[in-house]
Amino acid sequence: MKSYRKELRIETPHRRDYINITRQVEECLNESGIRDGLVLVNSMHITSSVFINDDEGGLHQDFEVWLEKLAPEKPHSQYRHNGFEDNADAHMKRQLMGREVVVAITNGKLDFGPWEQIFYGEYDGKREKRVLVKIIGE
Ligand code: ZN
């Protein structure tokens, strides 16, 4: 069995952002030489997510509105976590959108359903973050 590991570096200009990282994961897969197996992609931070969905701008705005309804950023004082920090909402948004995805690899390709793409969801950005890509197989 072969094993491959890489950390992707992601910098976002805004507090919240949704970034399609499918191409970077495909580059990792090509680099690994693995043709059949599994890829795990996870955020290495507790205020951001990796998830799979459609690459459609309207949907991403809908995510933003939905997340702000469930875990509004402001007022910061509504959260006990916000003493020295102001990112309690970001921790909650990450819980809702998830930490990681696992995708099957078949014939050297990501074995997606129709329209599936991998996204990095940032909820407390404006600094560099890391995403772990781990691939196992043969
Ligand atoms: Zn925090």
Short mmCIF file of N, CA and C and ligand atoms in Angstrom, two decimals:
data_model
loop_
_atom_site.label_atom_id
_atom_site.label_comp_id
_atom_site.label_asym_id
_atom_site.label_seq_id
_atom_site.Cartn_x
_atom_site.Cartn_y
_atom_site.Cartn_z
N MET A 1 0.84 -1.21 0.00
CA MET A 1 0.00 0.00 0.00
C MET A 1 0.87 1.25 0.00
N LYS A 2 0.50 2.22 -0.82
CA LYS A 2 1.23 3.49 -0.86
C LYS A 2 0.50 4.50 0.04
N SER A 3 1.26 5.48 0.50
CA SER A 3 0.69 6.53 1.35
C SER A 3 1.29 7.86 0.94
N TYR A 4 0.47 8.90 0.94
CA TYR A 4 0.90 10.24 0.50
C TYR A 4 0.30 11.25 1.46
N ARG A 5 1.09 12.30 1.77
CA ARG A 5 0.60 13.35 2.67
C ARG A 5 1.06 14.70 2.18
N LYS A 6 0.16 15.67 2.17
CA LYS A 6 0.54 17.04 1.81
C LYS A 6 -0.35 18.03 2.55
N GLU A 7 0.26 19.18 2.92
CA GLU A 7 -0.53 20.26 3.50
C GLU A 7 -0.69 21.36 2.46
N LEU A 8 -1.93 21.71 2.16
CA LEU A 8 -2.22 22.84 1.28
C LEU A 8 -2.26 24.10 2.14
N ARG A 9 -1.73 25.21 1.62
CA ARG A 9 -1.76 26.51 2.32
C ARG A 9 -2.83 27.37 1.69
N ILE A 10 -3.69 27.92 2.52
CA ILE A 10 -4.78 28.72 1.99
C ILE A 10 -4.87 30.04 2.74
N GLU A 11 -4.86 31.14 1.99
CA GLU A 11 -4.99 32.47 2.59
C GLU A 11 -6.26 33.11 2.04
N THR A 12 -7.11 33.63 2.93
CA THR A 12 -8.35 34.25 2.47
C THR A 12 -8.33 35.73 2.84
N PRO A 13 -8.79 36.59 1.92
CA PRO A 13 -8.80 38.03 2.20
C PRO A 13 -9.94 38.44 3.13
N HIS A 14 -10.96 37.59 3.25
CA HIS A 14 -12.14 37.95 4.05
C HIS A 14 -12.26 37.06 5.28
N ARG A 15 -13.11 37.48 6.20
CA ARG A 15 -13.38 36.65 7.38
C ARG A 15 -14.01 35.33 6.95
N ARG A 16 -14.96 35.40 5.98
CA ARG A 16 -15.60 34.16 5.50
C ARG A 16 -15.42 34.03 3.99
N ASP A 17 -15.15 32.81 3.56
CA ASP A 17 -14.91 32.55 2.14
C ASP A 17 -15.17 31.09 1.84
N TYR A 18 -15.51 30.81 0.57
CA TYR A 18 -15.68 29.44 0.10
C TYR A 18 -14.78 29.28 -1.12
N ILE A 19 -13.84 28.35 -1.03
CA ILE A 19 -12.84 28.21 -2.08
C ILE A 19 -12.85 26.78 -2.62
N ASN A 20 -12.98 26.67 -3.94
CA ASN A 20 -12.95 25.36 -4.58
C ASN A 20 -11.50 24.84 -4.60
N ILE A 21 -11.24 23.74 -3.91
CA ILE A 21 -9.88 23.19 -3.84
C ILE A 21 -9.79 21.86 -4.60
N THR A 22 -10.76 21.56 -5.45
CA THR A 22 -10.78 20.28 -6.17
C THR A 22 -9.51 20.10 -6.99
N ARG A 23 -9.08 21.17 -7.71
CA ARG A 23 -7.92 21.03 -8.59
C ARG A 23 -6.65 20.72 -7.79
N GLN A 24 -6.50 21.38 -6.63
CA GLN A 24 -5.32 21.10 -5.78
C GLN A 24 -5.30 19.65 -5.30
N VAL A 25 -6.51 19.13 -4.96
CA VAL A 25 -6.58 17.74 -4.50
C VAL A 25 -6.25 16.79 -5.66
N GLU A 26 -6.72 17.13 -6.88
CA GLU A 26 -6.39 16.32 -8.06
C GLU A 26 -4.88 16.33 -8.33
N GLU A 27 -4.24 17.50 -8.12
CA GLU A 27 -2.79 17.57 -8.30
C GLU A 27 -2.07 16.66 -7.30
N CYS A 28 -2.57 16.63 -6.06
CA CYS A 28 -2.00 15.73 -5.05
C CYS A 28 -2.15 14.28 -5.50
N LEU A 29 -3.32 13.96 -6.02
CA LEU A 29 -3.59 12.59 -6.46
C LEU A 29 -2.64 12.20 -7.59
N ASN A 30 -2.43 13.09 -8.55
CA ASN A 30 -1.49 12.82 -9.65
C ASN A 30 -0.07 12.62 -9.12
N GLU A 31 0.33 13.50 -8.17
CA GLU A 31 1.65 13.41 -7.57
C GLU A 31 1.86 12.08 -6.83
N SER A 32 0.78 11.59 -6.21
CA SER A 32 0.87 10.37 -5.38
C SER A 32 1.06 9.12 -6.24
N GLY A 33 0.59 9.15 -7.48
CA GLY A 33 0.64 7.98 -8.34
C GLY A 33 -0.34 6.88 -7.94
N ILE A 34 -1.19 7.15 -6.96
CA ILE A 34 -2.15 6.14 -6.49
C ILE A 34 -3.34 6.08 -7.45
N ARG A 35 -3.71 4.87 -7.86
CA ARG A 35 -4.76 4.67 -8.87
C ARG A 35 -6.07 4.18 -8.25
N ASP A 36 -5.95 3.55 -7.08
CA ASP A 36 -7.12 2.95 -6.45
C ASP A 36 -6.98 3.08 -4.93
N GLY A 37 -7.92 3.76 -4.28
CA GLY A 37 -7.79 3.95 -2.84
C GLY A 37 -8.75 5.00 -2.33
N LEU A 38 -8.29 5.75 -1.30
CA LEU A 38 -9.13 6.76 -0.65
C LEU A 38 -8.31 8.01 -0.42
N VAL A 39 -8.96 9.16 -0.55
CA VAL A 39 -8.32 10.42 -0.16
C VAL A 39 -9.15 11.06 0.95
N LEU A 40 -8.45 11.48 1.98
CA LEU A 40 -9.03 12.24 3.09
C LEU A 40 -8.56 13.68 2.92
N VAL A 41 -9.49 14.63 3.00
CA VAL A 41 -9.14 16.06 2.95
C VAL A 41 -9.77 16.72 4.17
N ASN A 42 -8.94 17.27 5.06
CA ASN A 42 -9.52 17.91 6.25
C ASN A 42 -8.89 19.26 6.56
N SER A 43 -9.70 20.13 7.12
CA SER A 43 -9.19 21.38 7.65
C SER A 43 -8.34 21.06 8.87
N MET A 44 -7.21 21.76 9.04
CA MET A 44 -6.37 21.57 10.22
C MET A 44 -6.69 22.64 11.28
N HIS A 45 -7.81 23.33 11.11
CA HIS A 45 -8.19 24.41 12.03
C HIS A 45 -9.62 24.20 12.51
N ILE A 46 -9.95 24.79 13.67
CA ILE A 46 -11.25 24.54 14.28
C ILE A 46 -12.26 25.63 13.97
N THR A 47 -11.89 26.53 13.04
CA THR A 47 -12.84 27.56 12.60
C THR A 47 -12.98 27.56 11.08
N SER A 48 -12.73 26.42 10.45
CA SER A 48 -12.92 26.28 9.00
C SER A 48 -13.30 24.84 8.68
N SER A 49 -13.83 24.65 7.47
CA SER A 49 -14.41 23.36 7.08
C SER A 49 -13.88 22.92 5.73
N VAL A 50 -13.96 21.61 5.51
CA VAL A 50 -13.85 21.07 4.15
C VAL A 50 -15.14 20.31 3.89
N PHE A 51 -15.78 20.61 2.77
CA PHE A 51 -17.06 19.95 2.46
C PHE A 51 -17.19 19.77 0.95
N ILE A 52 -18.15 18.92 0.57
CA ILE A 52 -18.41 18.68 -0.86
C ILE A 52 -19.79 19.21 -1.20
N ASN A 53 -19.84 20.01 -2.27
CA ASN A 53 -21.13 20.46 -2.78
C ASN A 53 -20.95 21.03 -4.19
N ASP A 54 -21.98 21.73 -4.64
CA ASP A 54 -22.00 22.27 -6.00
C ASP A 54 -21.19 23.57 -6.08
N ASP A 55 -20.49 23.79 -7.19
CA ASP A 55 -19.76 25.04 -7.40
C ASP A 55 -20.69 26.04 -8.06
N GLU A 56 -21.58 26.61 -7.26
CA GLU A 56 -22.60 27.53 -7.79
C GLU A 56 -22.70 28.71 -6.83
N GLY A 57 -22.45 29.91 -7.36
CA GLY A 57 -22.32 31.11 -6.53
C GLY A 57 -23.55 31.41 -5.68
N GLY A 58 -24.74 31.21 -6.25
CA GLY A 58 -25.98 31.46 -5.51
C GLY A 58 -26.06 30.57 -4.29
N LEU A 59 -25.68 29.32 -4.46
CA LEU A 59 -25.70 28.37 -3.34
C LEU A 59 -24.75 28.81 -2.24
N HIS A 60 -23.58 29.33 -2.63
CA HIS A 60 -22.61 29.76 -1.62
C HIS A 60 -23.14 30.96 -0.84
N GLN A 61 -23.86 31.85 -1.52
CA GLN A 61 -24.51 32.95 -0.80
C GLN A 61 -25.60 32.41 0.13
N ASP A 62 -26.29 31.38 -0.32
CA ASP A 62 -27.32 30.75 0.53
C ASP A 62 -26.69 30.12 1.78
N PHE A 63 -25.52 29.49 1.61
CA PHE A 63 -24.80 28.94 2.79
C PHE A 63 -24.52 30.06 3.77
N GLU A 64 -24.04 31.18 3.25
CA GLU A 64 -23.67 32.32 4.09
C GLU A 64 -24.87 32.81 4.90
N VAL A 65 -26.02 32.97 4.23
CA VAL A 65 -27.23 33.46 4.90
C VAL A 65 -27.70 32.45 5.95
N TRP A 66 -27.67 31.18 5.57
CA TRP A 66 -28.12 30.09 6.46
C TRP A 66 -27.23 30.01 7.71
N LEU A 67 -25.93 30.08 7.51
CA LEU A 67 -24.99 29.99 8.64
C LEU A 67 -25.13 31.21 9.56
N GLU A 68 -25.36 32.39 8.96
CA GLU A 68 -25.54 33.59 9.78
C GLU A 68 -26.84 33.54 10.59
N LYS A 69 -27.86 32.83 10.07
CA LYS A 69 -29.11 32.66 10.84
C LYS A 69 -28.87 31.75 12.03
N LEU A 70 -28.14 30.66 11.81
CA LEU A 70 -27.94 29.65 12.86
C LEU A 70 -26.90 30.09 13.88
N ALA A 71 -25.85 30.77 13.42
CA ALA A 71 -24.75 31.18 14.30
C ALA A 71 -24.27 32.56 13.88
N PRO A 72 -25.07 33.61 14.17
CA PRO A 72 -24.69 34.96 13.72
C PRO A 72 -23.39 35.42 14.36
N GLU A 73 -22.59 36.13 13.55
CA GLU A 73 -21.30 36.62 14.07
C GLU A 73 -21.51 37.63 15.20
N LYS A 74 -22.46 38.55 14.99
CA LYS A 74 -22.65 39.65 15.93
C LYS A 74 -24.03 39.58 16.60
N PRO A 75 -24.19 40.10 17.81
CA PRO A 75 -23.14 40.74 18.61
C PRO A 75 -22.16 39.70 19.18
N HIS A 76 -20.90 40.08 19.21
CA HIS A 76 -19.87 39.16 19.74
C HIS A 76 -20.14 38.78 21.18
N SER A 77 -20.80 39.69 21.92
CA SER A 77 -21.02 39.47 23.36
C SER A 77 -22.04 38.36 23.65
N GLN A 78 -22.74 37.85 22.61
CA GLN A 78 -23.74 36.80 22.86
C GLN A 78 -23.09 35.44 23.17
N TYR A 79 -21.78 35.32 22.93
CA TYR A 79 -21.11 34.03 23.11
C TYR A 79 -20.14 34.06 24.28
N ARG A 80 -20.16 33.02 25.10
CA ARG A 80 -19.23 32.92 26.24
C ARG A 80 -17.79 32.76 25.78
N HIS A 81 -17.60 32.15 24.60
CA HIS A 81 -16.23 31.93 24.09
C HIS A 81 -15.52 33.25 23.78
N ASN A 82 -16.31 34.30 23.49
CA ASN A 82 -15.71 35.57 23.06
C ASN A 82 -15.25 36.41 24.23
N GLY A 83 -14.11 36.04 24.81
CA GLY A 83 -13.47 36.86 25.83
C GLY A 83 -12.33 37.60 25.18
N PHE A 84 -11.25 36.86 24.94
CA PHE A 84 -10.10 37.43 24.23
C PHE A 84 -10.26 37.29 22.72
N GLU A 85 -11.19 36.42 22.30
CA GLU A 85 -11.41 36.16 20.87
C GLU A 85 -12.79 36.68 20.47
N ASP A 86 -13.01 36.74 19.15
CA ASP A 86 -14.34 37.12 18.66
C ASP A 86 -14.84 36.10 17.63
N ASN A 87 -14.41 34.84 17.80
CA ASN A 87 -14.68 33.88 16.72
C ASN A 87 -15.58 32.71 17.13
N ALA A 88 -16.40 32.89 18.16
CA ALA A 88 -17.29 31.79 18.57
C ALA A 88 -18.18 31.35 17.42
N ASP A 89 -18.70 32.34 16.66
CA ASP A 89 -19.58 31.99 15.53
C ASP A 89 -18.84 31.11 14.52
N ALA A 90 -17.53 31.36 14.34
CA ALA A 90 -16.74 30.60 13.37
C ALA A 90 -16.60 29.14 13.82
N HIS A 91 -16.43 28.91 15.13
CA HIS A 91 -16.38 27.53 15.65
C HIS A 91 -17.69 26.81 15.35
N MET A 92 -18.82 27.52 15.52
CA MET A 92 -20.13 26.89 15.31
C MET A 92 -20.41 26.63 13.84
N LYS A 93 -20.04 27.59 12.98
CA LYS A 93 -20.23 27.42 11.54
C LYS A 93 -19.43 26.21 11.06
N ARG A 94 -18.23 26.03 11.61
CA ARG A 94 -17.42 24.87 11.25
C ARG A 94 -18.11 23.56 11.66
N GLN A 95 -18.75 23.55 12.86
CA GLN A 95 -19.47 22.34 13.28
C GLN A 95 -20.56 22.00 12.28
N LEU A 96 -21.24 23.03 11.78
CA LEU A 96 -22.37 22.81 10.86
C LEU A 96 -21.89 22.30 9.50
N MET A 97 -20.77 22.82 9.01
CA MET A 97 -20.30 22.48 7.66
C MET A 97 -19.32 21.32 7.65
N GLY A 98 -18.84 20.90 8.81
CA GLY A 98 -18.02 19.69 8.89
C GLY A 98 -16.53 19.94 8.82
N ARG A 99 -15.78 18.93 9.23
CA ARG A 99 -14.31 19.02 9.28
C ARG A 99 -13.64 18.49 8.04
N GLU A 100 -14.16 17.35 7.48
CA GLU A 100 -13.40 16.67 6.44
C GLU A 100 -14.32 15.99 5.43
N VAL A 101 -13.70 15.57 4.32
CA VAL A 101 -14.38 14.71 3.35
C VAL A 101 -13.45 13.54 3.01
N VAL A 102 -14.06 12.46 2.59
CA VAL A 102 -13.35 11.29 2.08
C VAL A 102 -13.91 11.00 0.69
N VAL A 103 -13.02 10.83 -0.28
CA VAL A 103 -13.47 10.55 -1.66
C VAL A 103 -12.76 9.29 -2.14
N ALA A 104 -13.51 8.42 -2.81
CA ALA A 104 -12.93 7.21 -3.40
C ALA A 104 -12.09 7.60 -4.61
N ILE A 105 -11.02 6.83 -4.82
CA ILE A 105 -10.17 7.00 -6.00
C ILE A 105 -10.32 5.74 -6.86
N THR A 106 -10.73 5.95 -8.10
CA THR A 106 -10.90 4.84 -9.03
C THR A 106 -10.21 5.19 -10.34
N ASN A 107 -9.37 4.29 -10.84
CA ASN A 107 -8.62 4.53 -12.09
C ASN A 107 -7.88 5.87 -12.07
N GLY A 108 -7.32 6.23 -10.92
CA GLY A 108 -6.50 7.43 -10.81
C GLY A 108 -7.28 8.73 -10.78
N LYS A 109 -8.62 8.65 -10.62
CA LYS A 109 -9.46 9.87 -10.59
C LYS A 109 -10.29 9.92 -9.31
N LEU A 110 -10.67 11.13 -8.90
CA LEU A 110 -11.63 11.29 -7.82
C LEU A 110 -12.97 10.78 -8.31
N ASP A 111 -13.54 9.81 -7.59
CA ASP A 111 -14.76 9.12 -8.05
C ASP A 111 -16.01 9.87 -7.54
N PHE A 112 -16.26 11.04 -8.14
CA PHE A 112 -17.35 11.93 -7.71
C PHE A 112 -18.69 11.53 -8.31
N GLY A 113 -19.77 11.91 -7.62
CA GLY A 113 -21.10 11.96 -8.22
C GLY A 113 -21.19 13.22 -9.06
N PRO A 114 -22.31 13.35 -9.81
CA PRO A 114 -22.47 14.53 -10.66
C PRO A 114 -22.41 15.82 -9.84
N TRP A 115 -21.66 16.79 -10.28
CA TRP A 115 -21.56 18.15 -9.71
C TRP A 115 -20.78 18.21 -8.41
N GLU A 116 -20.29 17.12 -7.91
CA GLU A 116 -19.55 17.17 -6.64
C GLU A 116 -18.20 17.86 -6.83
N GLN A 117 -17.92 18.82 -5.93
CA GLN A 117 -16.64 19.52 -5.90
C GLN A 117 -16.24 19.68 -4.43
N ILE A 118 -14.94 19.80 -4.19
CA ILE A 118 -14.45 19.93 -2.81
C ILE A 118 -14.18 21.40 -2.50
N PHE A 119 -14.71 21.85 -1.37
CA PHE A 119 -14.55 23.25 -0.97
C PHE A 119 -13.89 23.37 0.39
N TYR A 120 -13.12 24.46 0.52
CA TYR A 120 -12.63 24.91 1.81
C TYR A 120 -13.54 26.05 2.25
N GLY A 121 -14.15 25.93 3.41
CA GLY A 121 -15.01 26.97 3.97
C GLY A 121 -14.29 27.65 5.12
N GLU A 122 -14.07 28.94 4.96
CA GLU A 122 -13.36 29.73 6.00
C GLU A 122 -14.37 30.58 6.75
N TYR A 123 -14.27 30.60 8.09
CA TYR A 123 -15.20 31.40 8.90
C TYR A 123 -14.48 32.40 9.80
N ASP A 124 -13.14 32.33 9.81
CA ASP A 124 -12.35 33.28 10.62
C ASP A 124 -11.02 33.51 9.91
N GLY A 125 -11.09 34.11 8.72
CA GLY A 125 -9.95 34.17 7.82
C GLY A 125 -9.04 35.36 8.01
N LYS A 126 -8.48 35.83 6.89
CA LYS A 126 -7.51 36.93 6.83
C LYS A 126 -6.16 36.48 7.39
N ARG A 127 -5.90 35.19 7.37
CA ARG A 127 -4.57 34.66 7.74
C ARG A 127 -4.41 33.30 7.08
N GLU A 128 -3.15 32.83 7.05
CA GLU A 128 -2.89 31.58 6.36
C GLU A 128 -3.41 30.39 7.17
N LYS A 129 -4.06 29.47 6.46
CA LYS A 129 -4.58 28.25 7.09
C LYS A 129 -4.07 27.05 6.30
N ARG A 130 -4.24 25.86 6.92
CA ARG A 130 -3.73 24.63 6.29
C ARG A 130 -4.84 23.60 6.12
N VAL A 131 -4.74 22.87 5.02
CA VAL A 131 -5.64 21.75 4.75
C VAL A 131 -4.78 20.51 4.52
N LEU A 132 -5.12 19.43 5.20
CA LEU A 132 -4.36 18.18 5.07
C LEU A 132 -4.99 17.30 3.98
N VAL A 133 -4.12 16.79 3.10
CA VAL A 133 -4.55 15.81 2.09
C VAL A 133 -3.78 14.53 2.37
N LYS A 134 -4.50 13.46 2.67
CA LYS A 134 -3.87 12.16 2.94
C LYS A 134 -4.48 11.13 1.98
N ILE A 135 -3.61 10.46 1.24
CA ILE A 135 -4.10 9.50 0.25
C ILE A 135 -3.48 8.14 0.57
N ILE A 136 -4.31 7.11 0.59
CA ILE A 136 -3.79 5.74 0.76
C ILE A 136 -4.37 4.86 -0.33
N GLY A 137 -3.60 3.90 -0.77
CA GLY A 137 -4.08 2.98 -1.80
C GLY A 137 -2.91 2.39 -2.56
N GLU A 138 -3.20 1.99 -3.80
CA GLU A 138 -2.11 1.42 -4.62
C GLU A 138 -2.30 1.75 -6.08
ZN ZN B 1 -11.95 30.60 19.31
#
